[in-house]
mmCIF file of C-alpha atoms in Angstrom:
data_model
loop_
_atom_site.group_PDB
_atom_site.id
_atom_site.type_symbol
_atom_site.label_atom_id
_atom_site.label_comp_id
_atom_site.label_asym_id
_atom_site.label_seq_id
_atom_site.Cartn_x
_atom_site.Cartn_y
_atom_site.Cartn_z
ATOM 1 C CA MET A 1 0.000 0.000 0.000
ATOM 2 C CA HIS A 2 1.306 3.409 -0.971
ATOM 3 C CA LEU A 3 -0.115 6.859 -0.235
ATOM 4 C CA VAL A 4 0.464 9.611 -2.769
ATOM 5 C CA ARG A 5 -0.432 12.921 -1.077
ATOM 6 C CA ASP A 6 -0.715 16.606 -1.953
ATOM 7 C CA ALA A 7 -1.260 19.506 0.471
ATOM 8 C CA LEU A 8 -4.247 19.776 2.839
ATOM 9 C CA PRO A 9 -6.953 22.273 1.795
ATOM 10 C CA GLU A 10 -7.197 25.434 3.878
ATOM 11 C CA ALA A 11 -10.691 26.697 4.654
ATOM 12 C CA ARG A 12 -11.249 30.378 3.930
ATOM 13 C CA GLY A 13 -14.103 31.941 5.872
ATOM 14 C CA ARG A 14 -17.376 30.056 6.084
ATOM 15 C CA ALA A 15 -17.257 27.031 3.851
ATOM 16 C CA ALA A 16 -19.977 24.733 2.626
ATOM 17 C CA LEU A 17 -18.292 21.361 2.994
ATOM 18 C CA LYS A 18 -19.240 18.332 0.925
ATOM 19 C CA VAL A 19 -17.860 14.833 0.538
ATOM 20 C CA VAL A 20 -18.960 13.064 -2.644
ATOM 21 C CA CYS A 21 -18.131 9.369 -2.964
ATOM 22 C CA VAL A 22 -18.418 7.869 -6.428
ATOM 23 C CA GLY A 23 -18.759 4.287 -7.558
ATOM 24 C CA ASN A 24 -20.557 1.466 -9.266
ATOM 25 C CA PRO A 25 -21.707 -1.206 -6.792
ATOM 26 C CA TRP A 26 -21.758 -3.912 -9.490
ATOM 27 C CA ARG A 27 -18.141 -3.565 -10.714
ATOM 28 C CA CYS A 28 -15.943 -4.958 -7.906
ATOM 29 C CA ASP A 29 -13.351 -2.315 -6.943
ATOM 30 C CA ASP A 30 -15.305 0.478 -8.594
ATOM 31 C CA ALA A 31 -17.467 0.382 -5.450
ATOM 32 C CA ALA A 32 -14.532 1.566 -3.284
ATOM 33 C CA GLY A 33 -15.827 5.145 -3.090
ATOM 34 C CA LEU A 34 -19.254 3.920 -2.018
ATOM 35 C CA GLU A 35 -17.684 1.796 0.707
ATOM 36 C CA VAL A 36 -15.764 4.847 1.951
ATOM 37 C CA ALA A 37 -19.106 6.692 2.142
ATOM 38 C CA ARG A 38 -20.554 3.893 4.272
ATOM 39 C CA ARG A 39 -17.615 4.211 6.669
ATOM 40 C CA LEU A 40 -18.053 7.999 6.860
ATOM 41 C CA HIS A 41 -21.823 7.910 7.409
ATOM 42 C CA GLY A 42 -22.670 9.384 10.797
ATOM 43 C CA THR A 43 -19.057 10.286 11.628
ATOM 44 C CA LEU A 44 -18.623 13.692 9.995
ATOM 45 C CA PRO A 45 -19.172 17.010 11.798
ATOM 46 C CA ALA A 46 -22.628 18.575 11.677
ATOM 47 C CA GLY A 47 -23.259 20.552 8.519
ATOM 48 C CA VAL A 48 -20.958 18.480 6.309
ATOM 49 C CA GLU A 49 -22.902 16.876 3.483
ATOM 50 C CA LEU A 50 -22.000 13.298 2.496
ATOM 51 C CA LEU A 51 -23.284 12.095 -0.876
ATOM 52 C CA GLU A 52 -23.009 8.909 -2.937
ATOM 53 C CA ARG A 53 -23.124 9.126 -6.720
ATOM 54 C CA GLU A 54 -22.575 6.782 -9.643
ATOM 55 C CA GLY A 55 -20.483 9.242 -11.623
ATOM 56 C CA GLU A 56 -22.657 10.828 -14.316
ATOM 57 C CA PRO A 57 -20.896 14.203 -14.854
ATOM 58 C CA THR A 58 -23.843 16.584 -14.643
ATOM 59 C CA ALA A 59 -25.189 14.776 -11.559
ATOM 60 C CA LEU A 60 -21.754 15.093 -9.947
ATOM 61 C CA ILE A 61 -21.484 18.787 -10.740
ATOM 62 C CA ASP A 62 -24.993 19.355 -9.394
ATOM 63 C CA ALA A 63 -24.144 17.318 -6.267
ATOM 64 C CA TRP A 64 -21.280 19.594 -5.304
ATOM 65 C CA ASP A 65 -23.078 22.801 -6.241
ATOM 66 C CA GLY A 66 -22.754 25.338 -3.441
ATOM 67 C CA ALA A 67 -19.671 23.741 -1.918
ATOM 68 C CA THR A 68 -16.604 25.840 -1.281
ATOM 69 C CA VAL A 69 -14.583 22.862 -0.027
ATOM 70 C CA LEU A 70 -15.092 19.456 -1.639
ATOM 71 C CA TRP A 71 -13.640 15.991 -1.197
ATOM 72 C CA LEU A 72 -14.209 13.442 -3.952
ATOM 73 C CA VAL A 73 -13.509 9.722 -3.506
ATOM 74 C CA ASP A 74 -13.441 7.256 -6.414
ATOM 75 C CA ALA A 75 -11.657 4.177 -7.675
ATOM 76 C CA VAL A 76 -8.914 4.759 -10.247
ATOM 77 C CA SER A 77 -7.028 2.666 -12.759
ATOM 78 C CA SER A 78 -3.570 4.051 -13.464
ATOM 79 C CA GLY A 79 -1.530 0.879 -13.456
ATOM 80 C CA SER A 80 -0.259 1.426 -9.902
ATOM 81 C CA GLU A 81 -0.387 -1.388 -7.387
ATOM 82 C CA PRO A 82 -3.988 -2.170 -6.331
ATOM 83 C CA GLY A 83 -4.740 -0.498 -3.016
ATOM 84 C CA THR A 84 -2.518 2.514 -3.720
ATOM 85 C CA ILE A 85 -4.128 5.691 -2.405
ATOM 86 C CA HIS A 86 -3.735 8.791 -4.554
ATOM 87 C CA ARG A 87 -4.533 12.187 -3.006
ATOM 88 C CA LEU A 88 -4.658 15.105 -5.410
ATOM 89 C CA ASP A 89 -5.490 18.768 -4.982
ATOM 90 C CA ALA A 90 -7.615 19.598 -8.022
ATOM 91 C CA SER A 91 -8.116 23.211 -6.937
ATOM 92 C CA GLU A 92 -5.316 24.686 -8.993
ATOM 93 C CA ARG A 93 -4.361 22.112 -11.604
ATOM 94 C CA GLU A 94 -5.923 19.502 -13.837
ATOM 95 C CA LEU A 95 -6.219 15.934 -12.666
ATOM 96 C CA PRO A 96 -3.689 13.693 -14.419
ATOM 97 C CA THR A 97 -5.466 11.772 -17.168
ATOM 98 C CA GLU A 98 -3.213 8.739 -16.699
ATOM 99 C CA LEU A 99 -4.688 8.271 -13.216
ATOM 100 C CA PHE A 100 -8.254 8.229 -14.509
ATOM 101 C CA ARG A 101 -7.729 6.239 -17.733
ATOM 102 C CA GLY A 102 -10.874 4.173 -17.647
ATOM 103 C CA SER A 103 -14.179 4.365 -15.892
ATOM 104 C CA THR A 104 -17.184 2.141 -15.472
ATOM 105 C CA HIS A 105 -19.147 5.382 -15.063
ATOM 106 C CA HIS A 106 -20.574 7.160 -18.097
ATOM 107 C CA VAL A 107 -17.644 9.595 -18.151
ATOM 108 C CA GLY A 108 -14.730 9.589 -15.731
ATOM 109 C CA LEU A 109 -14.386 11.716 -12.619
ATOM 110 C CA ALA A 110 -11.485 13.658 -14.135
ATOM 111 C CA GLU A 111 -13.666 14.739 -17.046
ATOM 112 C CA ALA A 112 -16.428 15.863 -14.653
ATOM 113 C CA VAL A 113 -13.928 17.874 -12.595
ATOM 114 C CA GLU A 114 -12.464 19.520 -15.682
ATOM 115 C CA LEU A 115 -15.915 20.248 -17.123
ATOM 116 C CA ALA A 116 -16.859 21.907 -13.818
ATOM 117 C CA ARG A 117 -13.621 23.911 -13.913
ATOM 118 C CA ALA A 118 -14.381 25.100 -17.465
ATOM 119 C CA LEU A 119 -17.928 26.067 -16.444
ATOM 120 C CA GLY A 120 -16.743 27.908 -13.322
ATOM 121 C CA ARG A 121 -18.528 25.359 -11.094
ATOM 122 C CA LEU A 122 -15.562 23.658 -9.433
ATOM 123 C CA PRO A 123 -15.431 24.447 -5.696
ATOM 124 C CA ALA A 124 -12.566 26.736 -4.695
ATOM 125 C CA GLN A 125 -10.918 23.870 -2.826
ATOM 126 C CA THR A 126 -11.276 20.395 -4.285
ATOM 127 C CA VAL A 127 -9.411 17.324 -3.098
ATOM 128 C CA VAL A 128 -9.669 13.989 -4.875
ATOM 129 C CA TYR A 129 -8.884 10.641 -3.283
ATOM 130 C CA GLY A 130 -8.375 7.870 -5.810
ATOM 131 C CA ILE A 131 -8.148 4.261 -4.676
ATOM 132 C CA GLU A 132 -6.254 2.136 -7.167
ATOM 133 C CA GLY A 133 -8.485 -0.761 -8.174
ATOM 134 C CA GLY A 134 -7.419 -4.246 -9.132
ATOM 135 C CA SER A 135 -10.637 -5.538 -10.731
ATOM 136 C CA PHE A 136 -13.462 -3.712 -12.442
ATOM 137 C CA GLU A 137 -15.194 -6.865 -13.630
ATOM 138 C CA VAL A 138 -18.836 -7.619 -12.867
ATOM 139 C CA GLY A 139 -19.197 -8.452 -9.182
ATOM 140 C CA ASN A 140 -20.144 -6.922 -5.871
ATOM 141 C CA GLU A 141 -17.064 -7.514 -3.707
ATOM 142 C CA LEU A 142 -13.910 -5.462 -3.370
ATOM 143 C CA THR A 143 -10.593 -7.185 -3.954
ATOM 144 C CA PRO A 144 -8.565 -7.750 -0.753
ATOM 145 C CA ALA A 145 -6.040 -4.992 -1.594
ATOM 146 C CA VAL A 146 -8.777 -2.390 -2.030
ATOM 147 C CA ALA A 147 -10.848 -3.572 0.931
ATOM 148 C CA ALA A 148 -7.723 -3.221 3.081
ATOM 149 C CA VAL A 149 -7.414 0.548 2.431
ATOM 150 C CA VAL A 150 -11.046 1.687 2.493
ATOM 151 C CA GLU A 151 -11.014 2.466 6.226
ATOM 152 C CA ARG A 152 -7.683 4.273 5.835
ATOM 153 C CA VAL A 153 -9.158 6.555 3.151
ATOM 154 C CA ALA A 154 -12.305 7.142 5.216
ATOM 155 C CA GLU A 155 -10.159 8.124 8.205
ATOM 156 C CA ALA A 156 -7.987 10.453 6.084
ATOM 157 C CA VAL A 157 -11.053 12.233 4.680
ATOM 158 C CA ARG A 158 -12.637 12.426 8.145
ATOM 159 C CA GLU A 159 -9.474 13.983 9.611
ATOM 160 C CA GLU A 160 -9.288 16.578 6.835
ATOM 161 C CA VAL A 161 -12.959 17.479 7.194
ATOM 162 C CA VAL A 162 -12.654 17.846 10.974
ATOM 163 C CA GLU A 163 -9.529 19.993 10.601
ATOM 164 C CA CYS A 164 -11.265 22.136 8.010
ATOM 165 C CA THR A 165 -14.329 22.665 10.231
ATOM 166 C CA ARG A 166 -12.091 23.776 13.113
ATOM 167 C CA LYS A 167 -10.715 26.579 10.931
ATOM 168 C CA ARG A 168 -14.186 27.943 10.152
#
């Protein structure tokens, strides 16, 4: 397991905080984001919105509408070792396309983020957690490598959200 990490977002003033977890429950490791959401449910500070989505770009952009700080969690397929955790700050630069090569969603998360950026609808602070998948075949169970890091990603997001709410 490897963690690739960028800087922590800094809250500026009052922030509408949202966590959007993306996935397909019928494509093995593509459900990793949804499993992170299940671990976060009921554990985030009051006022933080937690949403699950399947990844359709306009639904994603609508889901994070009004947020000033956003965390996105999804499975990725970059060729890294399954279970690798990628943390990227999408606030100031494009998401690397090689990290989001394929998607079982209609269009990938990277495309939705970049479409939102082009439309002026990307929250001022956007952090993306990508969990490297090993299998995106039909099925409803995570592979062992991905299942082993889901709680770690949930805890990392939870810590960032709590830290961000303290700064408000």
